[in-house]
């Protein structure tokens, strides 16, 4: 599936075009230093070439930092898979209208050949240019720290690297015109948006991983021995634990009083037999000695052989339910929590199977496109519309007690969360999850 996707972030575009300008300016001043052209004057060319070299080095440092902080360095990991097909496409296939052998996605921006070339550029050609350039610079100035009798070789290597960079730029510009539209790639690097192939499964997986970590709903995962193997920051905050290592590897009983542990233990045993639970009210023992109450979900995680290896779920605080705010919970992989997403006009754009089951609908297509008011009682439409307006203004709402109207006309009580969704920096909808509390008698 193809769709317009925000693929190049603002710093990435700034870094790209700054690098383009600096490389061209270094090439022009460098050629004047070699007397190949006359444009700035020799003295100016030398001084400006040196200044641009320093600017290029600063840009490289910031780019390295950005790549590692964002994880974008993974885009350059080389692979030999389909590299032969990619070379064949550039040599022959492109002139015959053959389909591209690889697909660009937000998680895989470069084809195998590009990965090799860009990696070589970053770890070989550019470092060589920087090192030889500064070697030459500090050799010719008074008080030089370099002592070499082979200055001409340094200059030769530096000049050769410059020609390789120019060759890369020419090939790079040419290949940007080989997409569906000759200006498509250039426009993408200006706006950040490009029509790319989207792997819906991978996109959802990446979204969930990020959402769980950033969520203010407490997430937990436990292995067969009952030991905690993962929690998110929200779980730590709720349990008033300031260090993840204090809980990872510990038995989940560490967060329960004895009487509460005995109750929860039965649910855990059932979950490891394949059952799922939602809306379980329990107490927690925080690491500072205080206690709290929350609603939790619990779902089994199956391996490829259908064996339950772990359980996971999330927790929603119900202390002072009417006063809580700033929650951003999300549905988790196999969770039986009902997930929903509506657009900026209030129309449903996505729900999960648990939502369909809770609202007693048979098919997602029957629900998509309906306004949220169709699933509310007359008495709660106004309150829910107020919640929607707050979220569209940037607020996140937690533990909002309301009711629902199911397909068969029945009504149920529930707690839901609501948080804004964004397209770049603009709010374009609302999403959250629902816990059924029909049988809990929560007021």
GROMACS .gro file of C-alpha atoms in nm:
model
  443
    1UNK     CA    1   0.000   0.000   0.000
    2UNK     CA    2   0.129   0.346  -0.090
    3UNK     CA    3   0.049   0.664   0.097
    4UNK     CA    4   0.193   1.009   0.155
    5UNK     CA    5   0.419   0.976   0.456
    6UNK     CA    6   0.627   1.220   0.660
    7UNK     CA    7   0.959   1.050   0.589
    8UNK     CA    8   1.225   1.324   0.623
    9UNK     CA    9   1.230   1.515   0.952
   10UNK     CA   10   1.316   1.884   0.980
   11UNK     CA   11   1.676   1.839   1.101
   12UNK     CA   12   1.732   1.573   0.835
   13UNK     CA   13   1.630   1.819   0.564
   14UNK     CA   14   1.833   2.102   0.720
   15UNK     CA   15   2.139   1.876   0.742
   16UNK     CA   16   2.095   1.755   0.383
   17UNK     CA   17   2.067   2.098   0.222
   18UNK     CA   18   2.337   2.251   0.443
   19UNK     CA   19   2.567   1.968   0.339
   20UNK     CA   20   2.480   2.028  -0.027
   21UNK     CA   21   2.566   2.399  -0.003
   22UNK     CA   22   2.890   2.337   0.187
   23UNK     CA   23   3.009   2.067  -0.055
   24UNK     CA   24   2.943   2.291  -0.356
   25UNK     CA   25   3.114   2.587  -0.188
   26UNK     CA   26   3.413   2.373  -0.086
   27UNK     CA   27   3.437   2.245  -0.444
   28UNK     CA   28   3.430   2.596  -0.594
   29UNK     CA   29   3.687   2.742  -0.355
   30UNK     CA   30   3.897   2.427  -0.378
   31UNK     CA   31   3.915   2.445  -0.756
   32UNK     CA   32   4.017   2.811  -0.734
   33UNK     CA   33   4.295   2.718  -0.493
   34UNK     CA   34   4.412   2.473  -0.763
   35UNK     CA   35   4.388   2.755  -1.021
   36UNK     CA   36   4.122   2.564  -1.217
   37UNK     CA   37   3.878   2.857  -1.201
   38UNK     CA   38   3.883   3.224  -1.101
   39UNK     CA   39   3.590   3.350  -0.898
   40UNK     CA   40   3.673   3.475  -0.546
   41UNK     CA   41   4.044   3.552  -0.564
   42UNK     CA   42   4.309   3.314  -0.432
   43UNK     CA   43   4.337   3.464  -0.082
   44UNK     CA   44   3.961   3.475  -0.031
   45UNK     CA   45   3.925   3.125  -0.171
   46UNK     CA   46   4.176   2.987   0.082
   47UNK     CA   47   4.018   3.165   0.378
   48UNK     CA   48   3.661   3.078   0.280
   49UNK     CA   49   3.753   2.720   0.200
   50UNK     CA   50   3.902   2.682   0.549
   51UNK     CA   51   3.595   2.843   0.712
   52UNK     CA   52   3.362   2.615   0.516
   53UNK     CA   53   3.572   2.317   0.625
   54UNK     CA   54   3.514   2.407   0.990
   55UNK     CA   55   3.142   2.457   0.926
   56UNK     CA   56   3.130   2.117   0.755
   57UNK     CA   57   3.298   1.954   1.056
   58UNK     CA   58   3.046   2.113   1.296
   59UNK     CA   59   2.759   1.991   1.076
   60UNK     CA   60   2.906   1.639   1.076
   61UNK     CA   61   2.924   1.634   1.456
   62UNK     CA   62   2.560   1.740   1.490
   63UNK     CA   63   2.454   1.490   1.221
   64UNK     CA   64   2.633   1.202   1.396
   65UNK     CA   65   2.464   1.295   1.724
   66UNK     CA   66   2.122   1.315   1.553
   67UNK     CA   67   2.165   0.980   1.377
   68UNK     CA   68   2.244   0.798   1.700
   69UNK     CA   69   1.981   0.973   1.913
   70UNK     CA   70   1.702   0.904   1.662
   71UNK     CA   71   1.821   0.558   1.559
   72UNK     CA   72   1.848   0.667   1.196
   73UNK     CA   73   2.198   0.517   1.180
   74UNK     CA   74   2.022   0.184   1.124
   75UNK     CA   75   1.923   0.306   0.777
   76UNK     CA   76   2.288   0.265   0.670
   77UNK     CA   77   2.341  -0.094   0.786
   78UNK     CA   78   2.469  -0.266   0.468
   79UNK     CA   79   2.301  -0.570   0.318
   80UNK     CA   80   2.372  -0.780   0.010
   81UNK     CA   81   2.007  -0.884  -0.025
   82UNK     CA   82   1.874  -0.776  -0.367
   83UNK     CA   83   2.188  -0.574  -0.439
   84UNK     CA   84   2.239  -0.762  -0.768
   85UNK     CA   85   1.882  -0.688  -0.871
   86UNK     CA   86   1.933  -0.321  -0.778
   87UNK     CA   87   2.249  -0.290  -0.989
   88UNK     CA   88   2.075  -0.463  -1.281
   89UNK     CA   89   1.783  -0.222  -1.246
   90UNK     CA   90   2.008   0.086  -1.267
   91UNK     CA   91   2.206  -0.053  -1.564
   92UNK     CA   92   1.927  -0.210  -1.770
   93UNK     CA   93   1.585  -0.221  -1.604
   94UNK     CA   94   1.540   0.153  -1.560
   95UNK     CA   95   1.560   0.200  -1.939
   96UNK     CA   96   1.301  -0.072  -2.003
   97UNK     CA   97   1.042   0.052  -1.757
   98UNK     CA   98   1.102  -0.243  -1.524
   99UNK     CA   99   0.954  -0.223  -1.171
  100UNK     CA  100   1.185  -0.113  -0.893
  101UNK     CA  101   1.325  -0.424  -0.715
  102UNK     CA  102   1.295  -0.265  -0.368
  103UNK     CA  103   1.033  -0.049  -0.200
  104UNK     CA  104   1.103   0.264  -0.001
  105UNK     CA  105   0.934   0.283   0.339
  106UNK     CA  106   0.973   0.514   0.637
  107UNK     CA  107   1.170   0.234   0.807
  108UNK     CA  108   1.380   0.153   0.501
  109UNK     CA  109   1.460   0.471   0.309
  110UNK     CA  110   1.756   0.339   0.109
  111UNK     CA  111   1.789   0.047  -0.130
  112UNK     CA  112   2.084  -0.197  -0.081
  113UNK     CA  113   2.312  -0.012  -0.326
  114UNK     CA  114   2.236   0.325  -0.167
  115UNK     CA  115   2.316   0.183   0.176
  116UNK     CA  116   2.662   0.073   0.060
  117UNK     CA  117   2.736   0.400  -0.120
  118UNK     CA  118   2.611   0.624   0.163
  119UNK     CA  119   2.796   0.417   0.422
  120UNK     CA  120   3.118   0.442   0.220
  121UNK     CA  121   3.063   0.815   0.187
  122UNK     CA  122   3.018   0.858   0.562
  123UNK     CA  123   3.294   0.632   0.694
  124UNK     CA  124   3.553   0.668   0.416
  125UNK     CA  125   3.533   0.958   0.170
  126UNK     CA  126   3.411   1.236   0.403
  127UNK     CA  127   3.645   1.140   0.691
  128UNK     CA  128   3.938   1.128   0.447
  129UNK     CA  129   3.843   1.474   0.317
  130UNK     CA  130   3.820   1.615   0.668
  131UNK     CA  131   4.148   1.460   0.784
  132UNK     CA  132   4.350   1.551   0.476
  133UNK     CA  133   4.196   1.898   0.466
  134UNK     CA  134   4.293   1.978   0.823
  135UNK     CA  135   4.634   1.815   0.779
  136UNK     CA  136   4.697   2.046   0.485
  137UNK     CA  137   4.554   2.345   0.672
  138UNK     CA  138   4.774   2.309   0.979
  139UNK     CA  139   5.084   2.227   0.774
  140UNK     CA  140   5.087   2.551   0.579
  141UNK     CA  141   5.022   2.783   0.875
  142UNK     CA  142   5.299   2.904   1.112
  143UNK     CA  143   5.342   2.691   1.420
  144UNK     CA  144   5.226   2.383   1.232
  145UNK     CA  145   5.153   2.074   1.440
  146UNK     CA  146   5.206   1.853   1.135
  147UNK     CA  147   5.549   1.738   1.026
  148UNK     CA  148   5.529   1.565   0.694
  149UNK     CA  149   5.752   1.556   0.391
  150UNK     CA  150   5.467   1.433   0.172
  151UNK     CA  151   5.243   1.736   0.150
  152UNK     CA  152   5.188   1.676  -0.219
  153UNK     CA  153   5.041   1.331  -0.143
  154UNK     CA  154   4.804   1.478   0.116
  155UNK     CA  155   4.689   1.736  -0.138
  156UNK     CA  156   4.651   1.465  -0.405
  157UNK     CA  157   4.438   1.246  -0.180
  158UNK     CA  158   4.227   1.547  -0.082
  159UNK     CA  159   4.174   1.642  -0.446
  160UNK     CA  160   4.088   1.283  -0.542
  161UNK     CA  161   3.830   1.274  -0.263
  162UNK     CA  162   3.682   1.598  -0.397
  163UNK     CA  163   3.635   1.443  -0.741
  164UNK     CA  164   3.474   1.136  -0.586
  165UNK     CA  165   3.234   1.362  -0.395
  166UNK     CA  166   3.146   1.547  -0.716
  167UNK     CA  167   3.088   1.215  -0.894
  168UNK     CA  168   2.860   1.109  -0.611
  169UNK     CA  169   2.663   1.436  -0.631
  170UNK     CA  170   2.613   1.397  -1.007
  171UNK     CA  171   2.495   1.036  -0.972
  172UNK     CA  172   2.280   1.128  -0.673
  173UNK     CA  173   2.104   1.413  -0.857
  174UNK     CA  174   2.046   1.189  -1.159
  175UNK     CA  175   1.897   0.907  -0.952
  176UNK     CA  176   1.656   1.145  -0.778
  177UNK     CA  177   1.487   1.187  -1.116
  178UNK     CA  178   1.423   0.815  -1.165
  179UNK     CA  179   1.112   0.795  -0.944
  180UNK     CA  180   0.750   0.808  -1.058
  181UNK     CA  181   0.797   1.181  -1.105
  182UNK     CA  182   1.134   1.348  -1.187
  183UNK     CA  183   1.094   1.603  -0.906
  184UNK     CA  184   0.934   1.367  -0.652
  185UNK     CA  185   1.247   1.300  -0.445
  186UNK     CA  186   1.364   1.662  -0.446
  187UNK     CA  187   1.021   1.782  -0.339
  188UNK     CA  188   1.021   1.523  -0.060
  189UNK     CA  189   1.352   1.653   0.074
  190UNK     CA  190   1.205   2.005   0.076
  191UNK     CA  191   0.871   1.923   0.242
  192UNK     CA  192   0.951   1.600   0.427
  193UNK     CA  193   0.653   1.423   0.266
  194UNK     CA  194   0.680   1.149   0.006
  195UNK     CA  195   0.452   0.880  -0.134
  196UNK     CA  196   0.612   0.555  -0.018
  197UNK     CA  197   0.524   0.191   0.030
  198UNK     CA  198   0.377   0.133   0.373
  199UNK     CA  199   0.395  -0.203   0.548
  200UNK     CA  200   0.079  -0.176   0.757
  201UNK     CA  201   0.187  -0.450   0.999
  202UNK     CA  202   0.531  -0.296   1.053
  203UNK     CA  203   0.385   0.053   1.081
  204UNK     CA  204   0.138  -0.059   1.348
  205UNK     CA  205   0.411  -0.247   1.533
  206UNK     CA  206   0.639   0.057   1.539
  207UNK     CA  207   0.352   0.277   1.650
  208UNK     CA  208   0.264   0.044   1.936
  209UNK     CA  209   0.622   0.016   2.060
  210UNK     CA  210   0.659   0.392   2.067
  211UNK     CA  211   0.312   0.444   2.212
  212UNK     CA  212   0.371   0.203   2.500
  213UNK     CA  213   0.696   0.370   2.599
  214UNK     CA  214   0.554   0.720   2.579
  215UNK     CA  215   0.217   0.632   2.729
  216UNK     CA  216   0.123   0.745   3.075
  217UNK     CA  217  -0.073   0.423   3.121
  218UNK     CA  218   0.120   0.164   3.318
  219UNK     CA  219   0.240  -0.127   3.103
  220UNK     CA  220   0.385  -0.452   3.240
  221UNK     CA  221   0.508  -0.789   3.110
  222UNK     CA  222   0.570  -1.100   3.322
  223UNK     CA  223   0.737  -1.433   3.236
  224UNK     CA  224   0.632  -1.786   3.333
  225UNK     CA  225   0.820  -1.764   3.663
  226UNK     CA  226   0.616  -1.458   3.756
  227UNK     CA  227   0.916  -1.226   3.723
  228UNK     CA  228   0.872  -0.881   3.576
  229UNK     CA  229   1.060  -0.851   3.246
  230UNK     CA  230   0.937  -0.512   3.129
  231UNK     CA  231   0.751  -0.204   3.250
  232UNK     CA  232   0.723   0.144   3.105
  233UNK     CA  233   0.789   0.478   3.270
  234UNK     CA  234   0.422   0.527   3.354
  235UNK     CA  235   0.421   0.201   3.552
  236UNK     CA  236   0.724   0.321   3.746
  237UNK     CA  237   0.555   0.654   3.817
  238UNK     CA  238   0.235   0.487   3.935
  239UNK     CA  239   0.427   0.254   4.166
  240UNK     CA  240   0.655   0.540   4.276
  241UNK     CA  241   0.967   0.353   4.170
  242UNK     CA  242   1.254   0.573   4.052
  243UNK     CA  243   1.463   0.302   3.889
  244UNK     CA  244   1.351   0.031   3.646
  245UNK     CA  245   1.625  -0.205   3.770
  246UNK     CA  246   1.452  -0.218   4.109
  247UNK     CA  247   1.160  -0.409   3.959
  248UNK     CA  248   1.296  -0.590   3.651
  249UNK     CA  249   1.370  -0.950   3.749
  250UNK     CA  250   1.162  -0.922   4.066
  251UNK     CA  251   0.854  -1.138   4.125
  252UNK     CA  252   0.533  -0.944   4.069
  253UNK     CA  253   0.438  -1.011   4.432
  254UNK     CA  254   0.682  -0.735   4.528
  255UNK     CA  255   0.414  -0.486   4.425
  256UNK     CA  256   0.132  -0.646   4.624
  257UNK     CA  257   0.030  -0.695   4.983
  258UNK     CA  258  -0.021  -1.059   5.080
  259UNK     CA  259  -0.402  -1.049   5.072
  260UNK     CA  260  -0.403  -0.877   4.731
  261UNK     CA  261  -0.138  -1.110   4.592
  262UNK     CA  262  -0.350  -1.418   4.661
  263UNK     CA  263  -0.636  -1.273   4.456
  264UNK     CA  264  -0.415  -1.164   4.167
  265UNK     CA  265  -0.232  -1.497   4.162
  266UNK     CA  266  -0.547  -1.676   4.045
  267UNK     CA  267  -0.581  -1.438   3.750
  268UNK     CA  268  -0.215  -1.486   3.656
  269UNK     CA  269  -0.257  -1.866   3.663
  270UNK     CA  270  -0.560  -1.842   3.433
  271UNK     CA  271  -0.380  -1.604   3.198
  272UNK     CA  272  -0.096  -1.855   3.156
  273UNK     CA  273  -0.364  -2.104   3.051
  274UNK     CA  274  -0.473  -1.870   2.773
  275UNK     CA  275  -0.748  -1.656   2.929
  276UNK     CA  276  -0.769  -1.278   2.903
  277UNK     CA  277  -0.911  -1.034   3.155
  278UNK     CA  278  -1.017  -0.671   3.147
  279UNK     CA  279  -1.149  -0.446   3.421
  280UNK     CA  280  -0.991  -0.631   3.713
  281UNK     CA  281  -0.991  -0.405   4.019
  282UNK     CA  282  -0.693  -0.456   4.248
  283UNK     CA  283  -0.468  -0.275   4.494
  284UNK     CA  284  -0.100  -0.199   4.450
  285UNK     CA  285   0.182  -0.157   4.700
  286UNK     CA  286   0.407   0.126   4.592
  287UNK     CA  287   0.780   0.132   4.650
  288UNK     CA  288   0.751   0.421   4.896
  289UNK     CA  289   0.516   0.217   5.116
  290UNK     CA  290   0.191   0.383   5.006
  291UNK     CA  291  -0.095   0.199   4.838
  292UNK     CA  292  -0.327   0.270   4.547
  293UNK     CA  293  -0.612   0.115   4.352
  294UNK     CA  294  -0.630   0.052   3.981
  295UNK     CA  295  -0.807  -0.141   3.709
  296UNK     CA  296  -0.589  -0.376   3.508
  297UNK     CA  297  -0.604  -0.587   3.197
  298UNK     CA  298  -0.415  -0.912   3.152
  299UNK     CA  299  -0.351  -1.100   2.829
  300UNK     CA  300  -0.145  -1.406   2.735
  301UNK     CA  301   0.142  -1.386   2.484
  302UNK     CA  302   0.168  -1.697   2.267
  303UNK     CA  303   0.476  -1.829   2.086
  304UNK     CA  304   0.467  -1.979   1.737
  305UNK     CA  305   0.362  -2.315   1.882
  306UNK     CA  306   0.062  -2.168   2.062
  307UNK     CA  307   0.222  -2.192   2.406
  308UNK     CA  308   0.178  -1.904   2.651
  309UNK     CA  309   0.526  -1.780   2.737
  310UNK     CA  310   0.446  -1.442   2.895
  311UNK     CA  311   0.155  -1.226   3.000
  312UNK     CA  312   0.117  -0.853   2.955
  313UNK     CA  313  -0.131  -0.578   3.020
  314UNK     CA  314  -0.179  -0.226   3.141
  315UNK     CA  315  -0.311  -0.055   3.450
  316UNK     CA  316  -0.542   0.241   3.486
  317UNK     CA  317  -0.549   0.427   3.817
  318UNK     CA  318  -0.897   0.471   3.968
  319UNK     CA  319  -0.803   0.670   4.278
  320UNK     CA  320  -1.012   0.989   4.269
  321UNK     CA  321  -1.141   0.893   3.928
  322UNK     CA  322  -1.313   1.223   3.856
  323UNK     CA  323  -0.999   1.429   3.924
  324UNK     CA  324  -0.747   1.238   3.716
  325UNK     CA  325  -0.594   1.382   3.398
  326UNK     CA  326  -0.293   1.362   3.170
  327UNK     CA  327  -0.333   0.994   3.080
  328UNK     CA  328  -0.235   0.853   2.745
  329UNK     CA  329  -0.306   0.479   2.748
  330UNK     CA  330  -0.299   0.262   2.438
  331UNK     CA  331  -0.419  -0.082   2.346
  332UNK     CA  332  -0.139  -0.339   2.370
  333UNK     CA  333  -0.064  -0.623   2.129
  334UNK     CA  334  -0.303  -0.901   2.240
  335UNK     CA  335  -0.490  -0.695   2.496
  336UNK     CA  336  -0.867  -0.725   2.527
  337UNK     CA  337  -0.886  -0.351   2.588
  338UNK     CA  338  -1.109  -0.181   2.333
  339UNK     CA  339  -0.916   0.062   2.114
  340UNK     CA  340  -1.073   0.341   1.909
  341UNK     CA  341  -0.959   0.626   1.689
  342UNK     CA  342  -1.169   0.910   1.547
  343UNK     CA  343  -1.073   1.191   1.310
  344UNK     CA  344  -1.089   1.565   1.376
  345UNK     CA  345  -1.460   1.571   1.286
  346UNK     CA  346  -1.547   1.292   1.526
  347UNK     CA  347  -1.588   1.010   1.275
  348UNK     CA  348  -1.449   0.666   1.355
  349UNK     CA  349  -1.141   0.571   1.152
  350UNK     CA  350  -1.024   0.265   1.345
  351UNK     CA  351  -1.131   0.020   1.616
  352UNK     CA  352  -0.994  -0.317   1.723
  353UNK     CA  353  -1.166  -0.652   1.769
  354UNK     CA  354  -1.209  -0.591   2.142
  355UNK     CA  355  -1.407  -0.274   2.064
  356UNK     CA  356  -1.631  -0.465   1.824
  357UNK     CA  357  -1.692  -0.731   2.088
  358UNK     CA  358  -1.765  -0.473   2.358
  359UNK     CA  359  -2.007  -0.280   2.137
  360UNK     CA  360  -2.149  -0.601   1.986
  361UNK     CA  361  -2.069  -0.520   1.625
  362UNK     CA  362  -1.968  -0.793   1.381
  363UNK     CA  363  -1.746  -0.610   1.135
  364UNK     CA  364  -1.512  -0.311   1.150
  365UNK     CA  365  -1.646  -0.184   0.816
  366UNK     CA  366  -1.990  -0.140   0.975
  367UNK     CA  367  -1.838   0.105   1.225
  368UNK     CA  368  -1.578   0.301   1.025
  369UNK     CA  369  -1.721   0.634   0.914
  370UNK     CA  370  -1.986   0.661   1.186
  371UNK     CA  371  -1.985   0.960   1.421
  372UNK     CA  372  -1.901   0.895   1.786
  373UNK     CA  373  -2.243   1.030   1.888
  374UNK     CA  374  -2.404   0.719   1.740
  375UNK     CA  375  -2.247   0.511   2.019
  376UNK     CA  376  -2.355   0.734   2.309
  377UNK     CA  377  -2.679   0.769   2.500
  378UNK     CA  378  -2.866   1.097   2.460
  379UNK     CA  379  -2.774   1.194   2.817
  380UNK     CA  380  -2.398   1.156   2.760
  381UNK     CA  381  -2.355   1.305   2.410
  382UNK     CA  382  -2.304   1.659   2.544
  383UNK     CA  383  -2.043   1.550   2.801
  384UNK     CA  384  -1.859   1.339   2.547
  385UNK     CA  385  -1.862   1.625   2.295
  386UNK     CA  386  -1.702   1.843   2.563
  387UNK     CA  387  -1.432   1.580   2.613
  388UNK     CA  388  -1.373   1.571   2.237
  389UNK     CA  389  -1.331   1.950   2.222
  390UNK     CA  390  -1.076   1.942   2.503
  391UNK     CA  391  -0.872   1.671   2.334
  392UNK     CA  392  -0.880   1.856   2.002
  393UNK     CA  393  -0.734   2.151   2.194
  394UNK     CA  394  -0.441   1.936   2.307
  395UNK     CA  395  -0.558   1.793   2.640
  396UNK     CA  396  -0.531   1.426   2.738
  397UNK     CA  397  -0.817   1.283   2.941
  398UNK     CA  398  -0.807   0.977   3.163
  399UNK     CA  399  -1.056   0.765   3.350
  400UNK     CA  400  -1.354   0.938   3.190
  401UNK     CA  401  -1.660   0.748   3.312
  402UNK     CA  402  -1.936   0.725   3.053
  403UNK     CA  403  -2.165   0.468   2.897
  404UNK     CA  404  -2.204   0.314   2.554
  405UNK     CA  405  -2.486   0.213   2.325
  406UNK     CA  406  -2.426  -0.125   2.165
  407UNK     CA  407  -2.549  -0.242   1.827
  408UNK     CA  408  -2.832  -0.441   1.986
  409UNK     CA  409  -2.951  -0.134   2.180
  410UNK     CA  410  -2.815  -0.243   2.515
  411UNK     CA  411  -2.622   0.004   2.732
  412UNK     CA  412  -2.304  -0.054   2.934
  413UNK     CA  413  -2.079   0.147   3.168
  414UNK     CA  414  -1.713   0.204   3.087
  415UNK     CA  415  -1.400   0.403   3.164
  416UNK     CA  416  -1.219   0.544   2.864
  417UNK     CA  417  -0.912   0.750   2.792
  418UNK     CA  418  -0.878   1.005   2.516
  419UNK     CA  419  -0.565   1.164   2.375
  420UNK     CA  420  -0.493   1.371   2.064
  421UNK     CA  421  -0.337   1.220   1.753
  422UNK     CA  422  -0.103   1.427   1.539
  423UNK     CA  423  -0.006   1.464   1.176
  424UNK     CA  424   0.339   1.617   1.219
  425UNK     CA  425   0.250   1.893   1.470
  426UNK     CA  426  -0.121   1.937   1.390
  427UNK     CA  427  -0.390   1.756   1.591
  428UNK     CA  428  -0.593   1.547   1.349
  429UNK     CA  429  -0.802   1.326   1.575
  430UNK     CA  430  -0.846   1.144   1.904
  431UNK     CA  431  -0.765   0.791   2.020
  432UNK     CA  432  -0.770   0.588   2.338
  433UNK     CA  433  -0.897   0.270   2.496
  434UNK     CA  434  -1.194   0.150   2.695
  435UNK     CA  435  -1.231  -0.070   3.001
  436UNK     CA  436  -1.573  -0.220   3.075
  437UNK     CA  437  -1.688  -0.146   3.430
  438UNK     CA  438  -2.050  -0.255   3.395
  439UNK     CA  439  -2.015  -0.507   3.678
  440UNK     CA  440  -1.778  -0.309   3.901
  441UNK     CA  441  -2.026  -0.055   4.037
  442UNK     CA  442  -1.770   0.229   4.019
  443UNK     CA  443  -1.934   0.560   4.095
   0.00000   0.00000   0.00000
